[in-house]
Coordinates of C-alpha atoms and ligand atoms in Angstrom, one line a residue:
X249 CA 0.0 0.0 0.0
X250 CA 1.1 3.9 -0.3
X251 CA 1.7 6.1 2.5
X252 CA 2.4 9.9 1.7
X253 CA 5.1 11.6 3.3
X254 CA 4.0 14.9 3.2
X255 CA 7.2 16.5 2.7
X256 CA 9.4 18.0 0.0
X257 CA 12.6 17.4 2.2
X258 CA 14.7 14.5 1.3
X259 CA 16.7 14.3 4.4
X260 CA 13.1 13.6 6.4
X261 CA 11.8 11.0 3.7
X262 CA 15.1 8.9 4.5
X263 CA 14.9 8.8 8.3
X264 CA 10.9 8.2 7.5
X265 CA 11.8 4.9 5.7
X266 CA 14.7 4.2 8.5
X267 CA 12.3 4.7 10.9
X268 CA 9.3 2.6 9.2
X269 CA 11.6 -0.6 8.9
X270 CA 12.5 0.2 12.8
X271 CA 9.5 0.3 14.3
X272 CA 6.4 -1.2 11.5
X273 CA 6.4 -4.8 10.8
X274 CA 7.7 -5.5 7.2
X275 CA 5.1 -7.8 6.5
X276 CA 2.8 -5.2 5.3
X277 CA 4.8 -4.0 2.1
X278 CA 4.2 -0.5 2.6
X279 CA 5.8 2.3 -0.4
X280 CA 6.5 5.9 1.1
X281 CA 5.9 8.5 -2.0
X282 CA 7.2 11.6 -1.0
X283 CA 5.7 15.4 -2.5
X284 CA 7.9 14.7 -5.4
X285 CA 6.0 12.2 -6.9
X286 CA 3.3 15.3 -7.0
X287 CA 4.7 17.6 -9.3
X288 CA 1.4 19.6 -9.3
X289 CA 0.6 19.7 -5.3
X290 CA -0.1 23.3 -4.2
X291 CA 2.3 24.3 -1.4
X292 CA 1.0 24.1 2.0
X293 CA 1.3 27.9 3.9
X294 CA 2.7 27.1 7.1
X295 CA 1.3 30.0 9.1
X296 CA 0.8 27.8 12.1
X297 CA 1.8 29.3 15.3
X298 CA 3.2 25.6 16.8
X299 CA 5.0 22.5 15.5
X300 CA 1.6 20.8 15.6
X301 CA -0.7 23.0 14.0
X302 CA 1.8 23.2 11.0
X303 CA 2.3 19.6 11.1
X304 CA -1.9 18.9 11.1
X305 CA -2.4 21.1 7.8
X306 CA 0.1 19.4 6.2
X307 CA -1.3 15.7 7.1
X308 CA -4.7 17.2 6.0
X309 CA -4.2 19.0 3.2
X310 CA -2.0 16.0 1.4
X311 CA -4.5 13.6 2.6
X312 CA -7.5 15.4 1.0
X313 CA -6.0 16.4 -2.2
X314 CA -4.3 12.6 -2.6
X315 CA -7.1 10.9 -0.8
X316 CA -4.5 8.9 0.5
X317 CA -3.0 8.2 4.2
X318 CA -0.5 10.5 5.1
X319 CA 1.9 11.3 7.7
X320 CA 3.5 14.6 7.8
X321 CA 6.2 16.4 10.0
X322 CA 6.9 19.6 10.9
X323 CA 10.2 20.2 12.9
X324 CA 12.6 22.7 13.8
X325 CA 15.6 23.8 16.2
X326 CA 14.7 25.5 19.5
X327 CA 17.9 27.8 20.5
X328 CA 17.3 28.5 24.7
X329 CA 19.3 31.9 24.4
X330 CA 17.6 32.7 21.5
X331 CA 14.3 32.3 23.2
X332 CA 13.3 29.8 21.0
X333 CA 14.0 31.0 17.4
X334 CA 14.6 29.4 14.8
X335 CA 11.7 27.3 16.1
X336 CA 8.6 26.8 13.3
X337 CA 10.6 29.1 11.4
X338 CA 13.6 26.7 11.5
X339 CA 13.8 25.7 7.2
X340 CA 13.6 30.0 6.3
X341 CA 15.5 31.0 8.9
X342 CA 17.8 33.0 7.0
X343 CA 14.2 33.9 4.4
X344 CA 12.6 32.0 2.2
X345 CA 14.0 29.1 0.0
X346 CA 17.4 29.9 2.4
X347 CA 19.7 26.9 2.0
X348 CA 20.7 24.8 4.8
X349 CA 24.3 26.7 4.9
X350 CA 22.6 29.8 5.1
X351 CA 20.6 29.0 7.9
X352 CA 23.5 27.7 9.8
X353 CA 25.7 31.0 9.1
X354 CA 22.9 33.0 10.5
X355 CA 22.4 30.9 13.8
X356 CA 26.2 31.1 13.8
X357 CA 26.2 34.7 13.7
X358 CA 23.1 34.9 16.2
X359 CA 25.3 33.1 18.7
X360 CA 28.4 34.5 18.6
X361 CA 28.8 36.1 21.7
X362 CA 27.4 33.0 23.8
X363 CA 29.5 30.8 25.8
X364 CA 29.4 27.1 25.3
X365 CA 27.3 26.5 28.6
X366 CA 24.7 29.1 27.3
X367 CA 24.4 27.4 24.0
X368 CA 21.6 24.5 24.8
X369 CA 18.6 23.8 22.2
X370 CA 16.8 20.7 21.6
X371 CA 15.0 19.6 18.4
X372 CA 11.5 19.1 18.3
X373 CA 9.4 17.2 15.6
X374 CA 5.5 16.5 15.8
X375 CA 4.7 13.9 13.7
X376 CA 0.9 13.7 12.4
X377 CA -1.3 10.9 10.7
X378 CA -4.2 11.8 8.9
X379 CA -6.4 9.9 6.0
X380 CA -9.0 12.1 4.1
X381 CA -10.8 15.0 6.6
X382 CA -9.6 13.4 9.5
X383 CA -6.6 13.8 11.7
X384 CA -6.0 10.7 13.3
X385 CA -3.0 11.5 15.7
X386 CA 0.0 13.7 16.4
X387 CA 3.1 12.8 18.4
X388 CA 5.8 14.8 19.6
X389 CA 9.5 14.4 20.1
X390 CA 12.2 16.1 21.1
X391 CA 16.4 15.8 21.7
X392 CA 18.4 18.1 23.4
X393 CA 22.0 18.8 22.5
X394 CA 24.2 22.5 22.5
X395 CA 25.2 24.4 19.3
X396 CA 28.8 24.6 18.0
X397 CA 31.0 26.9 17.1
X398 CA 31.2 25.6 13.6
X399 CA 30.0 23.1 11.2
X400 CA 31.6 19.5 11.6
X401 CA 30.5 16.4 9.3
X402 CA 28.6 15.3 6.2
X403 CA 25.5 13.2 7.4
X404 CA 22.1 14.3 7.7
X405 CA 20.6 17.8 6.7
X406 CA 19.9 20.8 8.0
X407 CA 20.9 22.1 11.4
X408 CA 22.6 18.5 11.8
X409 CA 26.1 20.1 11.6
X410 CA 26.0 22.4 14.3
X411 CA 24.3 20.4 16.8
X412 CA 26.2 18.4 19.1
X413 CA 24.4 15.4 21.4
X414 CA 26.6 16.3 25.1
X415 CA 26.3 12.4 25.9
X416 CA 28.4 11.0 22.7
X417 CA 29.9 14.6 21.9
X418 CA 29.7 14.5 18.2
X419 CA 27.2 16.7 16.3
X420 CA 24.4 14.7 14.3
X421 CA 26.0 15.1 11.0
X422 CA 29.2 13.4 12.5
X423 CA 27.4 10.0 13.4
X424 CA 26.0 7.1 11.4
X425 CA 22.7 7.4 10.0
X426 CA 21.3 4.3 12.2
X427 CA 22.5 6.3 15.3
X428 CA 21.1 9.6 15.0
X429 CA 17.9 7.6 13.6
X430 CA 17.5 6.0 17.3
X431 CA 17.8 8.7 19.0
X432 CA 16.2 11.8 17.2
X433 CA 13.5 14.1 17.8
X434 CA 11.8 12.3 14.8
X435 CA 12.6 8.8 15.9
X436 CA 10.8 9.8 19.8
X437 CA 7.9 11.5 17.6
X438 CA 7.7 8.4 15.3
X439 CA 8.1 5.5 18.0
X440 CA 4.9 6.9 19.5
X441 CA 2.8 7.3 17.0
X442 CA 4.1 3.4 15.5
X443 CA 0.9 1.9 17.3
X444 CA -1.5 4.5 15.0
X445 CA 0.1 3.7 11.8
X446 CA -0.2 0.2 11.9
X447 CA -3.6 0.2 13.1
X448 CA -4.8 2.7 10.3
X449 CA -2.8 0.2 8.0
X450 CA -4.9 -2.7 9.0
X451 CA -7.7 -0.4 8.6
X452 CA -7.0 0.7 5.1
X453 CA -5.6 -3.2 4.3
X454 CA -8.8 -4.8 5.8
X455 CA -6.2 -6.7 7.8
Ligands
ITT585 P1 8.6 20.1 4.4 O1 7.8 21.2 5.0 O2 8.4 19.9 3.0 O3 8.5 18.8 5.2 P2 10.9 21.6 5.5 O4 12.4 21.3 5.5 O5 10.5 22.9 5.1 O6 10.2 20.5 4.5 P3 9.9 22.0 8.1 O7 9.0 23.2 7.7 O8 9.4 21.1 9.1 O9 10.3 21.2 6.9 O10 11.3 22.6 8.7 C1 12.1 21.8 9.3 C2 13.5 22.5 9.3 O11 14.1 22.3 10.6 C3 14.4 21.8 8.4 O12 14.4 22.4 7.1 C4 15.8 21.9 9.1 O13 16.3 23.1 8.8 C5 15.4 21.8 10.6 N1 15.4 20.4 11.0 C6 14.3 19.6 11.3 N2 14.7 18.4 11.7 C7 16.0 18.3 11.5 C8 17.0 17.3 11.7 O14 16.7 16.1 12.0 N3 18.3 17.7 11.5 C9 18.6 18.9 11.1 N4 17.8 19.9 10.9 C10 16.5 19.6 11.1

């Protein structure tokens, strides 16, 4: 069956399929199509004022216009001495269609002046499930880490460069895709709302 990922981001359609094989059985040969595969989609305005309400008219919209099940996600950086920013605002931080380096020069220039003990964030993802006029769930996660004082590795996207877990102290884009995939904002969002999916897969299947 297909599920929509209601994203145009690759980076959150690969730890999407990461995180389906970790937590949804396999037996129920499941293909995530991402916005891609809809050329002709309007863009959703995300004028929310929360993770969730952003994340909801994603899920709803999709779901209506595909009349498919969809799960969307809408997640961001939350910078403590930056009382909150870049928060919802997280992928046009540095303005609209801003590249991931951009963004990170600007949080980079933001913090400048704060010392490493002042530079704590967590990300936070909500996670929403939603078939045609009906939200079925969100889920929220979050993982807190500090922001560096410059980029350092290659994996992930985003913010992944600058944000260091304390614990293992290596920044996201510095570990294995399996490792930052365990312990992720998106994998804590995505392990709680596991139990929905496959429920609302049975559904669909008639299982
Ligand atoms: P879609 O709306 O199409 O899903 P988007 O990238 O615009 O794509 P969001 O509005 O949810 O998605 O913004 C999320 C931004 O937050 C994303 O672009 C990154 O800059 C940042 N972000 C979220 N999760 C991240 C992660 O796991 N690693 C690094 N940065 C992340």
């Amino acid at each position: 069956m297909k599920i929509i990922i209601a994203t145009h981001n690759i980076g959150k359609l690969q730890e999407m399929n990461f995180l389906f094989t970790e937590f949804i059985p396999k037996n129920y040969n499941i293909n995530l199509v991402s916005l891609n595969k809809y050329p002709d989609i309007p863009e959703v305005i995300e004028d929310g004022d929360s993770f969730q309400a952003n994340a909801e008219k994603k899920a709803l919209f999709t779901a209506n216009y595909t009349g498919e099940m969809v799960i969307a996600d809408d997640s961001g950086l939350v910078v403590d001495a930056l009382n909150g920013e870049p928060g919802i605002f997280s992928s046009r931080y540095s303005g609209e269609n801003a590249t991931d380096e951009q963004n990170i020069e600007k949080l980079l220039e933001n913090l400048k002046d704060i010392p490493e003990e002042l530079r704590t964030a967590h990300f936070a993802c909500v996670i929403s499930i939603a078939t045609p006029n009906n939200i079925i769930g969100s889920f929220k996660g979050i993982c807190n880490g500090i922001i560096g004082t410059k980029p350092q590795g290659d994996n992930g996207f985003g913010y992944d460069p600058l944000f260091i877990r304390t614990d293992i102290g290596k920044t996201f884009a510095e570990l294995p895709h399996d490792v930052k995939n365990r312990i992720s904002h998106r994998a804590r969002a995505f392990e709680k709302a596991a139990s929905l999916i496959e429920k609302n897969i049975k559904l669909i299947e008639k299982i």
